[in-house]
XYZ file of C-alpha atoms in Angstrom:
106
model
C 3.191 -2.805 7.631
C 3.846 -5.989 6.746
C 6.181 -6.559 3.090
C 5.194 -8.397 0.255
C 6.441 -9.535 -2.507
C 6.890 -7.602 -5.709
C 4.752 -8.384 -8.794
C 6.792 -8.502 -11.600
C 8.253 -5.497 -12.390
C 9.977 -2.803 -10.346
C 7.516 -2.347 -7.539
C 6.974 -3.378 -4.288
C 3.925 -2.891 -2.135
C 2.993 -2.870 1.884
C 0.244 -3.043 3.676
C -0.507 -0.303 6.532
C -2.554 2.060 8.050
C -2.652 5.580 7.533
C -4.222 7.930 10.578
C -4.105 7.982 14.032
C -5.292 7.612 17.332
C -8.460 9.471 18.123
C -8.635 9.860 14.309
C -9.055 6.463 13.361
C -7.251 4.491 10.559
C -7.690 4.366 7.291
C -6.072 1.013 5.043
C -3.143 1.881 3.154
C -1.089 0.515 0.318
C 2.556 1.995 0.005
C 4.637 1.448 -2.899
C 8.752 1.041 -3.244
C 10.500 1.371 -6.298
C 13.298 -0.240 -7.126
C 16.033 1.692 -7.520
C 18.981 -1.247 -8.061
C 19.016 -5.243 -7.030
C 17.249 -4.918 -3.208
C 17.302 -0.789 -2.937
C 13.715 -0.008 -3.009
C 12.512 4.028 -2.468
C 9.431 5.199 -1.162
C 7.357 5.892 -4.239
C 3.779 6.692 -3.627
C 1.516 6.069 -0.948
C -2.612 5.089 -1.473
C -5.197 5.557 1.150
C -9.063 3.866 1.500
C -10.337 6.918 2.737
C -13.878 5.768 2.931
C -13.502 3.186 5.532
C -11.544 4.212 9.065
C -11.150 1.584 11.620
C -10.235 1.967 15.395
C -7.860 -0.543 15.127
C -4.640 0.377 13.412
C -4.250 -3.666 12.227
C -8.095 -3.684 10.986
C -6.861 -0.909 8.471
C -3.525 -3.126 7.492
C -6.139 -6.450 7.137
C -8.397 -4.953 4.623
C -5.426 -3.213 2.996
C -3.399 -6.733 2.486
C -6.899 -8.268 0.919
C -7.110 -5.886 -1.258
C -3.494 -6.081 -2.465
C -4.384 -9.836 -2.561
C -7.217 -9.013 -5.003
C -5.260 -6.790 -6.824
C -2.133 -9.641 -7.284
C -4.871 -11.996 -8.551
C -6.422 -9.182 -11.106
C -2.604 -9.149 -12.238
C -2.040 -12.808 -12.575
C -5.296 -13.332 -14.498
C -4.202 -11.088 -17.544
C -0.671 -10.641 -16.923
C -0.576 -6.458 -16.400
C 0.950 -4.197 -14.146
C -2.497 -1.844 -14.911
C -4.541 -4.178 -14.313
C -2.783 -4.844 -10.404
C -3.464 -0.683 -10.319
C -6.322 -0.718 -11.990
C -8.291 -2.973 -9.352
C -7.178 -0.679 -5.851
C -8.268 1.991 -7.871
C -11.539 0.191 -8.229
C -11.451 -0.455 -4.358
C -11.350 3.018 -3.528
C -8.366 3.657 -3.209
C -6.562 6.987 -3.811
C -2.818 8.562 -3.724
C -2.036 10.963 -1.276
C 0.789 13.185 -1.217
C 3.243 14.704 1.143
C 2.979 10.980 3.176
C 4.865 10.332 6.298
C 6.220 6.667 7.306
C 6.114 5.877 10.920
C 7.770 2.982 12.038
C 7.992 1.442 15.379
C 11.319 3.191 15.512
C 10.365 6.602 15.250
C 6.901 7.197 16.514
């Protein structure tokens, strides 16, 4: 996943993939909160689940354009919503009971 930088507010989101190997990969958005001055949490996690790639970083391209799309639906009226309102629009949907594998521990 690759970091970006918050939108104003206490959020932070990161492009990914969600999946697997021999499953394929699916784009996904996961989002920190803040929790004090640079402590973010894992707060939710959003999946495309109607497009599954192969490739892991064809998942975490179209996931980072569509957080791109999303920051500019933001900047254009100003609201947090509207940033939410747009992945929504994309396809996207929340998943729970998520798992974050890093390079560390997979």
């Amino acid at each position: 996943m690759r970091r970006r930088d918050p939108p104003p507010g206490r959020f932070r989101y990161e492009s990914g993939s969600y999946g697997g190997s021999g499953r394929g990969y699916m784009p996904s958005i996961l989002c920190y909160q803040q929790l004090e001055a640079g402590l973010y949490t894992e707060h939710f996690c959003l999946v495309k689940p109607d497009a599954v790639f192969e490739d892991e970083d064809a998942a975490a391209a179209m996931a980072e354009k569509h957080i791109e799309a999303a920051d500019v639906a933001q900047a254009d009226v100003g609201s947090p919503q509207d940033f939410a309102l747009s992945l929504r629009h994309a396809g996207y949907k929340s998943i729970s009971d998520f798992r974050v594998v890093t390079s560390e521990n997979r």
